[in-house]
mmCIF file of C-alpha atoms and ligand atoms in Angstrom:
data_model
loop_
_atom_site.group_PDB
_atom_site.id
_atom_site.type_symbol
_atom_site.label_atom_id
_atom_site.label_comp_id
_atom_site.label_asym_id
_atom_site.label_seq_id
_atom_site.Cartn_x
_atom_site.Cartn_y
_atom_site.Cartn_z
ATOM 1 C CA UNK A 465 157.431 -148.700 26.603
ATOM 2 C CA UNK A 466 157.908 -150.580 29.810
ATOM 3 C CA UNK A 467 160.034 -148.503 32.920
ATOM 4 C CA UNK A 468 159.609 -145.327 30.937
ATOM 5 C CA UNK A 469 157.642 -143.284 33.145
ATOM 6 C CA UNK A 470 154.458 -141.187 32.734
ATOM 7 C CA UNK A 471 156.560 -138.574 30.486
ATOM 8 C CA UNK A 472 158.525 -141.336 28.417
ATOM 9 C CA UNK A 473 155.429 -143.217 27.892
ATOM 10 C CA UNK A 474 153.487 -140.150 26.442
ATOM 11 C CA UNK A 475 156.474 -139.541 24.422
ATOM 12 C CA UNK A 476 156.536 -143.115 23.377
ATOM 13 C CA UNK A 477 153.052 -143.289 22.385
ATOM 14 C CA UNK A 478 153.018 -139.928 20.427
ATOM 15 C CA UNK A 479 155.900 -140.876 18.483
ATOM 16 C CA UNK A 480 153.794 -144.606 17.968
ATOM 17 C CA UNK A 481 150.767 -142.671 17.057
ATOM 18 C CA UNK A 482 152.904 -140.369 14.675
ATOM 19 C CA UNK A 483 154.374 -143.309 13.111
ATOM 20 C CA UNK A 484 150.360 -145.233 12.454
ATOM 21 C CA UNK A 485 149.642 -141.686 10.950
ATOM 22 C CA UNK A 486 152.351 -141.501 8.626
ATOM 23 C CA UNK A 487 151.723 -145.065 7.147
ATOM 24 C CA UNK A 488 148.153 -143.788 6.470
ATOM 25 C CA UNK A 489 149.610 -140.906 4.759
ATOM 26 C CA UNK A 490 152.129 -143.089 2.526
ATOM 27 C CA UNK A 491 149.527 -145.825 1.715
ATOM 28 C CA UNK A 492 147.155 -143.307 0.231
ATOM 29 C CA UNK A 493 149.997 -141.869 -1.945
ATOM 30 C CA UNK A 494 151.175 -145.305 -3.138
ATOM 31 C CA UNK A 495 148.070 -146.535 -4.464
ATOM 32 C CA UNK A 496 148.461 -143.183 -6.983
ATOM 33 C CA UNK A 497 152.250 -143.544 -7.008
ATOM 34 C CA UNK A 498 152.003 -146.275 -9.930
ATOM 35 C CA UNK A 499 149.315 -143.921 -12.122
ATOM 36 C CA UNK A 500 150.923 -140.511 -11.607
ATOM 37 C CA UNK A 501 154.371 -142.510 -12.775
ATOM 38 C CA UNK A 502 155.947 -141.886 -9.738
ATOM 39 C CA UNK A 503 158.441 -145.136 -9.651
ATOM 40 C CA UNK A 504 161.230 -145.710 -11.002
ATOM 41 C CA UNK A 505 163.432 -148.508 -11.263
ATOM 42 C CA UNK A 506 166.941 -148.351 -10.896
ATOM 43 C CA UNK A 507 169.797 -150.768 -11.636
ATOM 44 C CA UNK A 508 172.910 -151.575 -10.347
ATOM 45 C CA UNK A 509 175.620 -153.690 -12.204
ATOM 46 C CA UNK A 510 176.056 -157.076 -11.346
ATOM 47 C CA UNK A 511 180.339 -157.639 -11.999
ATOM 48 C CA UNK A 512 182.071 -161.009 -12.381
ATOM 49 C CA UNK A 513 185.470 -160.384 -10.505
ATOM 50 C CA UNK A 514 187.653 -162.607 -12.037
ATOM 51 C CA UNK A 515 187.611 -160.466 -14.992
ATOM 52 C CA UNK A 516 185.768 -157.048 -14.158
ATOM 53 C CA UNK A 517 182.752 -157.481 -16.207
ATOM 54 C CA UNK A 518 179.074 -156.372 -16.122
ATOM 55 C CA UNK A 519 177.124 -159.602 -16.510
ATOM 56 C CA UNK A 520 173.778 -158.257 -14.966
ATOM 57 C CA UNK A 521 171.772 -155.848 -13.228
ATOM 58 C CA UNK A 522 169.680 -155.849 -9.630
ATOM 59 C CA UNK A 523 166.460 -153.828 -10.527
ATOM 60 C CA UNK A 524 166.074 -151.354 -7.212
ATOM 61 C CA UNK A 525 162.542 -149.767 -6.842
ATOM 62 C CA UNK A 526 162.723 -146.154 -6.266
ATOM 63 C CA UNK A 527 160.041 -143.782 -5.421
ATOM 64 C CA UNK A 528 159.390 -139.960 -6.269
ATOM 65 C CA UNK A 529 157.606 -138.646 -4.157
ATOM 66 C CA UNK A 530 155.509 -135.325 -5.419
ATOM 67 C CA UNK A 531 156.072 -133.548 -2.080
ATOM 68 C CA UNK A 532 158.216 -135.811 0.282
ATOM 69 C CA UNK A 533 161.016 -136.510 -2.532
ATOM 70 C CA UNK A 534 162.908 -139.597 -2.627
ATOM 71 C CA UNK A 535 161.233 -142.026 -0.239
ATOM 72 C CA UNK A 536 163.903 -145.024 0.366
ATOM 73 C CA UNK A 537 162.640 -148.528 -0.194
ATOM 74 C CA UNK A 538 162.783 -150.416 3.040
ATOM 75 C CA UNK A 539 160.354 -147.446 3.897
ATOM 76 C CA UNK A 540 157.527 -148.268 1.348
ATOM 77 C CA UNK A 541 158.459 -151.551 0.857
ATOM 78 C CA UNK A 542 156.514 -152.672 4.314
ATOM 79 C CA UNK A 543 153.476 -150.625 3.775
ATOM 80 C CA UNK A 544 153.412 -151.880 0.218
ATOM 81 C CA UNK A 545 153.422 -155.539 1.914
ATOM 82 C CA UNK A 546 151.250 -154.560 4.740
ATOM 83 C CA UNK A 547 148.339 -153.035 2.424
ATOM 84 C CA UNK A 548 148.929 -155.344 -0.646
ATOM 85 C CA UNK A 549 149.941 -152.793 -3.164
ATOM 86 C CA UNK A 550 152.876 -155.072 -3.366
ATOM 87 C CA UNK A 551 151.076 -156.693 -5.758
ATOM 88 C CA UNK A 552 150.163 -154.523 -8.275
ATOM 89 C CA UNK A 553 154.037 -152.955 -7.529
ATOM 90 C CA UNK A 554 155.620 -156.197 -7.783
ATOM 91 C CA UNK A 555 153.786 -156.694 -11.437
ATOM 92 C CA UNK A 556 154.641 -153.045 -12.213
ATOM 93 C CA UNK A 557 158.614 -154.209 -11.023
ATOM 94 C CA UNK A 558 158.632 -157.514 -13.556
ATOM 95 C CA UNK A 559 157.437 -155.586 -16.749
ATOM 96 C CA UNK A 560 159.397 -152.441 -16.451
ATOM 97 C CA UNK A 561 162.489 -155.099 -15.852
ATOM 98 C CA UNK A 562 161.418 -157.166 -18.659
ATOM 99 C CA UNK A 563 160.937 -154.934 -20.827
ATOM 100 C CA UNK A 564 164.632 -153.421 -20.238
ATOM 101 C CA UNK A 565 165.877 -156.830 -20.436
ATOM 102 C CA UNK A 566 164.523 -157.473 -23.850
ATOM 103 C CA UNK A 567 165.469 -153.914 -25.347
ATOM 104 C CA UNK A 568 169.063 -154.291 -23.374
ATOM 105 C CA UNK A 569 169.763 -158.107 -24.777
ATOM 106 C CA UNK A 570 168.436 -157.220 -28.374
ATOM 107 C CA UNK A 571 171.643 -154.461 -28.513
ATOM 108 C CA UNK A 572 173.751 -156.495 -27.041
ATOM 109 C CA UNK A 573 173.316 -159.955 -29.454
ATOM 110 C CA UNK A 574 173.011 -157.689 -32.448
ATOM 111 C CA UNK A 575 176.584 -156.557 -30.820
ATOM 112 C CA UNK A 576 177.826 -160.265 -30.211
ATOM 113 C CA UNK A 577 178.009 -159.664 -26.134
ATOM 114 C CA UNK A 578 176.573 -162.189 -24.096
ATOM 115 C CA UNK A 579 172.317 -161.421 -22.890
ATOM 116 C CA UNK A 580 172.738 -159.706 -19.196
ATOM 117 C CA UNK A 581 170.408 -161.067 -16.981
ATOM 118 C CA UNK A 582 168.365 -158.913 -14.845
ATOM 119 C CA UNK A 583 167.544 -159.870 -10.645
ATOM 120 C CA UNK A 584 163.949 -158.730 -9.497
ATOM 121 C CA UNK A 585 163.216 -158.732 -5.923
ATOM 122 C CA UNK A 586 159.992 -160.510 -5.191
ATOM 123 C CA UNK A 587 158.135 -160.618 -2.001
ATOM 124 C CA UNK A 588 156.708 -163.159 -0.054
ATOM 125 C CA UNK A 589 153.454 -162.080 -0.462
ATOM 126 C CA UNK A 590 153.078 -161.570 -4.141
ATOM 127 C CA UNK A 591 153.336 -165.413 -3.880
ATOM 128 C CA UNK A 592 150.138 -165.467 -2.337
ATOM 129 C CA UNK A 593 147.930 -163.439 -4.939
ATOM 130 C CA UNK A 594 146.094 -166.178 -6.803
ATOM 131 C CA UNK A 595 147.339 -165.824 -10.356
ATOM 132 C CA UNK A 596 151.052 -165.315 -9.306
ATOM 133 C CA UNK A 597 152.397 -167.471 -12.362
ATOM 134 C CA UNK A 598 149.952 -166.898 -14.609
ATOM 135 C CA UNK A 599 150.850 -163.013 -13.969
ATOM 136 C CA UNK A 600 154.448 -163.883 -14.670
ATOM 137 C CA UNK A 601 153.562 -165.931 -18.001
ATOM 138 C CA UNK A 602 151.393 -162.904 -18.834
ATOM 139 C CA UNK A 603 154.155 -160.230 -18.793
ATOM 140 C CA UNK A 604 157.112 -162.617 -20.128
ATOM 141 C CA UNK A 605 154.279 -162.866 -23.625
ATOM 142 C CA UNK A 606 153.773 -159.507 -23.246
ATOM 143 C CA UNK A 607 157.176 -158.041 -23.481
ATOM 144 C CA UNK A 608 159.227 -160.675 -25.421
ATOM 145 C CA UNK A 609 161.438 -161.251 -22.490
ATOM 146 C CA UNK A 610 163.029 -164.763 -22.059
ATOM 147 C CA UNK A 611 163.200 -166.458 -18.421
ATOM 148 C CA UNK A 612 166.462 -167.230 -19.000
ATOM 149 C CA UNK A 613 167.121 -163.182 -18.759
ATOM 150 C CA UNK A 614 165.578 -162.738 -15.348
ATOM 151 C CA UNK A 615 166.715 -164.280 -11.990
ATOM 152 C CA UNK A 616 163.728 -164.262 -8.974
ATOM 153 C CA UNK A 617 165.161 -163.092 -5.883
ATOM 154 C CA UNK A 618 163.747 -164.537 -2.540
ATOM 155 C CA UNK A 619 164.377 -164.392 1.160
ATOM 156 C CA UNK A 620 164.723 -167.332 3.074
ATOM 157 C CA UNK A 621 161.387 -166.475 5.007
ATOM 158 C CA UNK A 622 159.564 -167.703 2.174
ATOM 159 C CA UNK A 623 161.099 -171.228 2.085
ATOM 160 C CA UNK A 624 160.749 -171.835 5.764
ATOM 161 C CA UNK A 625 156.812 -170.941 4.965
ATOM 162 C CA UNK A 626 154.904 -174.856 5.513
ATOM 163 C CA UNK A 627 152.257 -174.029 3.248
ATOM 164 C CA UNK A 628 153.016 -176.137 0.395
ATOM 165 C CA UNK A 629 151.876 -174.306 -2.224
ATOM 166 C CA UNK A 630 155.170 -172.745 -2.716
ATOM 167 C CA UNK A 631 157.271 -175.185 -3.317
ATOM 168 C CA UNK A 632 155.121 -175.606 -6.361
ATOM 169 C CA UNK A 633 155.287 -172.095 -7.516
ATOM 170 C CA UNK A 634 158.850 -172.471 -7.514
ATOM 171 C CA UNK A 635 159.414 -175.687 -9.392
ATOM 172 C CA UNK A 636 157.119 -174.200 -12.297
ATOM 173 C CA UNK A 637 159.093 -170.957 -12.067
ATOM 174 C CA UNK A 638 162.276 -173.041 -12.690
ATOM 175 C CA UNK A 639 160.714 -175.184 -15.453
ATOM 176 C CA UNK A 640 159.975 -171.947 -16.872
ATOM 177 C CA UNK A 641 163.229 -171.102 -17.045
ATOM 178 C CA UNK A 642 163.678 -168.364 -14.939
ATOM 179 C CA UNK A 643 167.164 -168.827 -11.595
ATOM 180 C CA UNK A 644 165.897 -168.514 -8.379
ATOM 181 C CA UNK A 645 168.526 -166.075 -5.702
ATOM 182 C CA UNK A 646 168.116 -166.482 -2.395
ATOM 183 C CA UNK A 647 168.511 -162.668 -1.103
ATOM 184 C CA UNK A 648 170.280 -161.409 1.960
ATOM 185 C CA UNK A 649 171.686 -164.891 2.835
ATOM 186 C CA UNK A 650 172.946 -165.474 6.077
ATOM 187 C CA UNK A 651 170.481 -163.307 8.210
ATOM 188 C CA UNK A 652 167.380 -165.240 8.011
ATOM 189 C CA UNK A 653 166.791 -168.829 9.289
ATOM 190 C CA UNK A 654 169.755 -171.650 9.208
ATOM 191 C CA UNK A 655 167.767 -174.452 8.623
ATOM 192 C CA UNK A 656 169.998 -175.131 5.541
ATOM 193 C CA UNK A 657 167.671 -178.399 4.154
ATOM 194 C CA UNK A 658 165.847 -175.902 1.659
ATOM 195 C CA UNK A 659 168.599 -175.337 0.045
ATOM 196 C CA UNK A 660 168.689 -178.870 -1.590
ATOM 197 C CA UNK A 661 164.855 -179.183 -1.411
ATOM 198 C CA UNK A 662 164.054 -176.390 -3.805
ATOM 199 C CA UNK A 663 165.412 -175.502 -7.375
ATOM 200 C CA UNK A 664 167.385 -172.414 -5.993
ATOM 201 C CA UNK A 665 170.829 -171.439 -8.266
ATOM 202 C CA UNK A 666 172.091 -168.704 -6.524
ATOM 203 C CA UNK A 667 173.338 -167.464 -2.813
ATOM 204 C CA UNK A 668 173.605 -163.681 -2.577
ATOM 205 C CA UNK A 669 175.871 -163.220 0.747
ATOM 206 C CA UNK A 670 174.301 -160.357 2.498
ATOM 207 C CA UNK A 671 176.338 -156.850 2.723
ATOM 208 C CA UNK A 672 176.654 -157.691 6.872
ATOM 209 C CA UNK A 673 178.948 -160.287 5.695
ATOM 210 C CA UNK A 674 180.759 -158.428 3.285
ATOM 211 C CA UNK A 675 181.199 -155.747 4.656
ATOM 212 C CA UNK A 676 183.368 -157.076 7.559
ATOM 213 C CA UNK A 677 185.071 -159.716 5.137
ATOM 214 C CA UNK A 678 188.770 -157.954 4.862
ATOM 215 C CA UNK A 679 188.629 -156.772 8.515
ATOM 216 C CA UNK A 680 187.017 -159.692 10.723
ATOM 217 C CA UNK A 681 188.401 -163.134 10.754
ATOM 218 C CA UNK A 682 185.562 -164.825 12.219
ATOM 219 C CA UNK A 683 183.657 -163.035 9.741
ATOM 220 C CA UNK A 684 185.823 -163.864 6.799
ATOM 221 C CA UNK A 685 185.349 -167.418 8.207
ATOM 222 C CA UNK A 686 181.688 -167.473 7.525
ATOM 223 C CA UNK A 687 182.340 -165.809 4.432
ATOM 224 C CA UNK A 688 184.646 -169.240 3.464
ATOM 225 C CA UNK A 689 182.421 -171.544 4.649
ATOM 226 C CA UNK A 690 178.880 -170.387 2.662
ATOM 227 C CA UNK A 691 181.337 -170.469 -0.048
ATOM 228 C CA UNK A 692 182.343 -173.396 0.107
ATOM 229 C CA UNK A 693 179.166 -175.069 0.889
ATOM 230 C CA UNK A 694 177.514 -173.140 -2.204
ATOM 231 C CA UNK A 695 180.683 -174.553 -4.200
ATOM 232 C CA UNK A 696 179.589 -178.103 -3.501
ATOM 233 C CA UNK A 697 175.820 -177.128 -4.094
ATOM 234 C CA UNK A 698 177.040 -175.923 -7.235
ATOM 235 C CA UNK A 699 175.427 -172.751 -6.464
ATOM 236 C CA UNK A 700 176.655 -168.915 -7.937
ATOM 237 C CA UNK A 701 177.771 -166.720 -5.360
ATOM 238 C CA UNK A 702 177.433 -163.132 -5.054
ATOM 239 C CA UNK A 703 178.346 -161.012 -2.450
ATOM 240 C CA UNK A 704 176.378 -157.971 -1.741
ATOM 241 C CA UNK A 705 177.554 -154.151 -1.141
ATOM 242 C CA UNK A 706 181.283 -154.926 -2.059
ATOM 243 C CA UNK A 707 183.075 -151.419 -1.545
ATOM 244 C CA UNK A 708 186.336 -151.682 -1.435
ATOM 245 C CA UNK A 709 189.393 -153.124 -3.420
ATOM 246 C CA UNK A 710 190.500 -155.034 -0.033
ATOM 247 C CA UNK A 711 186.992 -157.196 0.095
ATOM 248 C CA UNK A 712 187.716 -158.070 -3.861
ATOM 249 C CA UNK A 713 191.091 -159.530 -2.818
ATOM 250 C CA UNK A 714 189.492 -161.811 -0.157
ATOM 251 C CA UNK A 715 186.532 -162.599 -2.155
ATOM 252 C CA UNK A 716 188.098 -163.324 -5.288
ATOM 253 C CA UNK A 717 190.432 -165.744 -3.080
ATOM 254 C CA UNK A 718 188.013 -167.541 -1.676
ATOM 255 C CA UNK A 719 186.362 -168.403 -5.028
ATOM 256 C CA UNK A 720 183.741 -165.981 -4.696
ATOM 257 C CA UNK A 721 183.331 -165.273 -8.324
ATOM 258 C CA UNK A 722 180.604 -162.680 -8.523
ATOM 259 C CA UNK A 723 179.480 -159.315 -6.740
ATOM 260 C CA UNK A 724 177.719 -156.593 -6.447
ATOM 261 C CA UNK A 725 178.165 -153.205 -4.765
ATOM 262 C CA UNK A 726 179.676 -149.124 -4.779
ATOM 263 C CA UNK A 727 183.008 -150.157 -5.922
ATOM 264 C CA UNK A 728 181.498 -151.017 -8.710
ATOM 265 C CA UNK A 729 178.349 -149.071 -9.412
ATOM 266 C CA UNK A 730 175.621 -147.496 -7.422
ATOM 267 C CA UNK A 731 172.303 -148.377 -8.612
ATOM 268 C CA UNK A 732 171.672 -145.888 -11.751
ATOM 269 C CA UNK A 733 168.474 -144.936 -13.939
ATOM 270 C CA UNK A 734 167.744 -147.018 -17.305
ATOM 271 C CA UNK A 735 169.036 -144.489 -19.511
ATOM 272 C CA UNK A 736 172.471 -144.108 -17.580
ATOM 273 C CA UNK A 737 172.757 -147.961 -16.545
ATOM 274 C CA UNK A 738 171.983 -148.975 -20.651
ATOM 275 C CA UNK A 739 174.298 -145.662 -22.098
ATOM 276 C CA UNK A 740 177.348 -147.947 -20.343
ATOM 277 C CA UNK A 741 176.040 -151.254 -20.656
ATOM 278 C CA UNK A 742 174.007 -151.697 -23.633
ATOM 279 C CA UNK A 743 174.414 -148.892 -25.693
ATOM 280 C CA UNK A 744 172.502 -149.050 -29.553
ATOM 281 C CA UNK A 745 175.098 -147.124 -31.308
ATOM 282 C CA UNK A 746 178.839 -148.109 -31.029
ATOM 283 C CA UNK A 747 180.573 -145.264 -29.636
HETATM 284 P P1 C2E B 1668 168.261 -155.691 -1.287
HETATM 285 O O1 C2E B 1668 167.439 -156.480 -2.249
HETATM 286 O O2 C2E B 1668 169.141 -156.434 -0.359
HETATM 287 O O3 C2E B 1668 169.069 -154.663 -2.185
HETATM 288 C C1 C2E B 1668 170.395 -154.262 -1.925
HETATM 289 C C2 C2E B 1668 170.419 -152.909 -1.249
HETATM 290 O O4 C2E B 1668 171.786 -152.567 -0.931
HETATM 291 C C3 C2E B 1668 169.927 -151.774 -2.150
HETATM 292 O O5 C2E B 1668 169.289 -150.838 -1.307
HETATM 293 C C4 C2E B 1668 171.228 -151.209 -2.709
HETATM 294 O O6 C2E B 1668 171.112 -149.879 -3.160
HETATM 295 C C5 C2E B 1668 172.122 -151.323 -1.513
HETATM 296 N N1 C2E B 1668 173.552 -151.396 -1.864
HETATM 297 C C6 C2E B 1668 174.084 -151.929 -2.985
HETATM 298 N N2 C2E B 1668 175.433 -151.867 -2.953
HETATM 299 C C7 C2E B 1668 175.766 -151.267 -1.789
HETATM 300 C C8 C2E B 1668 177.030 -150.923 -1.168
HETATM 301 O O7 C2E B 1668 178.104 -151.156 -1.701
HETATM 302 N N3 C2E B 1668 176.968 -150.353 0.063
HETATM 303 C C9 C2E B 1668 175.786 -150.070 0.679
HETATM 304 N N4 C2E B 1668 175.824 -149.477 1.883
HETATM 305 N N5 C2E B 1668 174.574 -150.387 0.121
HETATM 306 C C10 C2E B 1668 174.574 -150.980 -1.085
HETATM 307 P P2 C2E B 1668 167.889 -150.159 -1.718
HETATM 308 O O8 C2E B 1668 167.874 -149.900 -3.192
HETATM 309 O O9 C2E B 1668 167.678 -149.031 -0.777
HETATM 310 O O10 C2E B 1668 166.827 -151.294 -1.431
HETATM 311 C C11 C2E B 1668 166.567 -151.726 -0.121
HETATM 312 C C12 C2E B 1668 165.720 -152.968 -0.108
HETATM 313 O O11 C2E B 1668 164.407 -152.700 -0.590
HETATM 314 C C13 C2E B 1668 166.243 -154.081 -1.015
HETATM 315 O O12 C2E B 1668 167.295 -154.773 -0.382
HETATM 316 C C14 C2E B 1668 165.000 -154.932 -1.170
HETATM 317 O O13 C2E B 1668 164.811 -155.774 -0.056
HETATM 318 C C15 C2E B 1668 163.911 -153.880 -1.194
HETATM 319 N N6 C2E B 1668 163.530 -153.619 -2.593
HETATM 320 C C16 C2E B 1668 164.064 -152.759 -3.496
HETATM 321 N N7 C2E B 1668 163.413 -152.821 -4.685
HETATM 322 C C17 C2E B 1668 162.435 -153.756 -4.534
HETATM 323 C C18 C2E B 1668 161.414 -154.293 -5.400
HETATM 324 O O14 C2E B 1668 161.276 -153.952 -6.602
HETATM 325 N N8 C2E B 1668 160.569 -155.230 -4.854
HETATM 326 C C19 C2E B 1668 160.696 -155.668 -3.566
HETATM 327 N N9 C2E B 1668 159.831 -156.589 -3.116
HETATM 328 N N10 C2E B 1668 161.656 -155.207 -2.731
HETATM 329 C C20 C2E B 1668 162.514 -154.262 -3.206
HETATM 330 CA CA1 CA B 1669 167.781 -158.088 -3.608
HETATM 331 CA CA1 CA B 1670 170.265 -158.295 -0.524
HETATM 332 CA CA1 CA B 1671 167.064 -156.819 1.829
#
């Protein structure tokens, strides 16, 4: 608000005050958001580009809103994580995408196709709630879903965390069985030592990335190179928000073997994602 002036600052601190007001607002309707069956998950295909097919799903949370409609993620996301609904979210998130998994991967063996396996987003803090893996053992019993269904996706803010607690969490998620994703890579922190230090499988090349891939050199050049260090890490790459045929070319050339993104699918509702993906009759 600095060097705005008397008028600009009033401005500025209405709009502030505005913005305080309407987290209040949201954060009541959250906490009833999970009773009155408000969210919904979505799910967009996961696509191996070598040869075009589906081999998983990112859940996406979605939120209906009773008056305000469709309220986008990255704006209840934060208050979830500010307030700590994220917790009783995040569990809602893992058994709605377990139980999918199970139902989805039950058609499909009985069909001879190979189990998809399903990415959840988890956040930094739901690592912090004391019974974090016991919650995760809990719901895996619960809805007869297999780790080896489910990848954990993380941001890199969590591994630069020093408390070291959660390198522990993530060594029993592993022995679990569950793949650990690092989300959004390339934005966060480049202090690349975690990568060998914890049990992480996966490198999911943020859309920034992506989306300048066919069009940017230098871009395209940091494309190469976290593909070809996640080559010799013997990581799985995905890149993020693919959209056009001209990004698959590069991609696909560079060894990139798996992505995600419009060209391929938006993210859809259960019933739409499993009618094309894991349907129980043949057609
Ligand atoms: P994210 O995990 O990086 O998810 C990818 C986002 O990119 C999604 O946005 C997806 O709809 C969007 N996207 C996918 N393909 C394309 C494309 O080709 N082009 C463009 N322009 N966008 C594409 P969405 O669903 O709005 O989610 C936003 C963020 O909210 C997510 O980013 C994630 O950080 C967070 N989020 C969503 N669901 C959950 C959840 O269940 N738990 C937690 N903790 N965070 C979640
Ligand atoms: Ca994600
Ligand atoms: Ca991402
Ligand atoms: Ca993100």
């Amino acid at each position: 608000a600095k060097g705005l002036g008397r008028a600009g600052y009033q401005f500025y601190a209405a709009q502030q005050s505005e913005r305080a007001r309407e987290r209040v607002l949201l954060e009541g309707d959250l906490r009833r958001a999970i009773e009155r069956g408000e969210l919904e998950l979505h799910y967009q295909p996961k696509v191996d580009m070598r040869t075009d097919r589906v081999v998983g799903a990112e859940a996406l949370l979605r939120w209906h809103h009773a008056e305000r409609g469709m309220v986008p993620p990255d704006r209840f996301i934060p208050v979830a994580e500010d307030t700590g609904l994220i917790i009783p979210i995040g569990e809602w998130v893992l058994r709605t995408a377990c139980t999918a998994a199970t139902h989805w991967n039950r058609t499909r063996r009985a069909r001879g196709q190979e189990a998809l396996k399903i990415a959840v987003n988890l956040s930094p803090r739901q690592f912090w709630s004391p019974h974090f893996v016991a919650m995760v053992r809990a719901v895996m019993h619960e809805t007869g879903c297999r780790p080896e269904w489910i990848e954990l996706e993380i941001t890199e803010s969590l591994l630069i965390d020093t408390r070291g607690q959660v390198s522990e969490i993530l060594a029993e998620l592993s022995r679990l069985g569950f793949t650990l994703a690092i989300d959004d890579f390339g934005t966060g922190y480049s202090a690349l030592g975690y990568l060998t230090r914890f049990p992480i499988s996966t490198l999911k090349i943020d859309r920034s990335f992506v989306n300048e891939v066919a069009t940017h050199p230098a871009r395209a050049s940091l494309v190469r190179a976290i593909v070809a260090m996640g080559h010799s890490l013997q990581l799985e790459l995905v890149a993020e928000g693919v959209e056009t045929h001209e990004q698959v070319q590069v991609l696909r050339e560079m060894g990139c073997q798996l992505a995600q993104g419009w060209l391929y699918g938006r993210p859809q509702a259960r019933a739409l994602f499993e009618a094309a993906h894991a349907p129980a009759e043949l057609p």
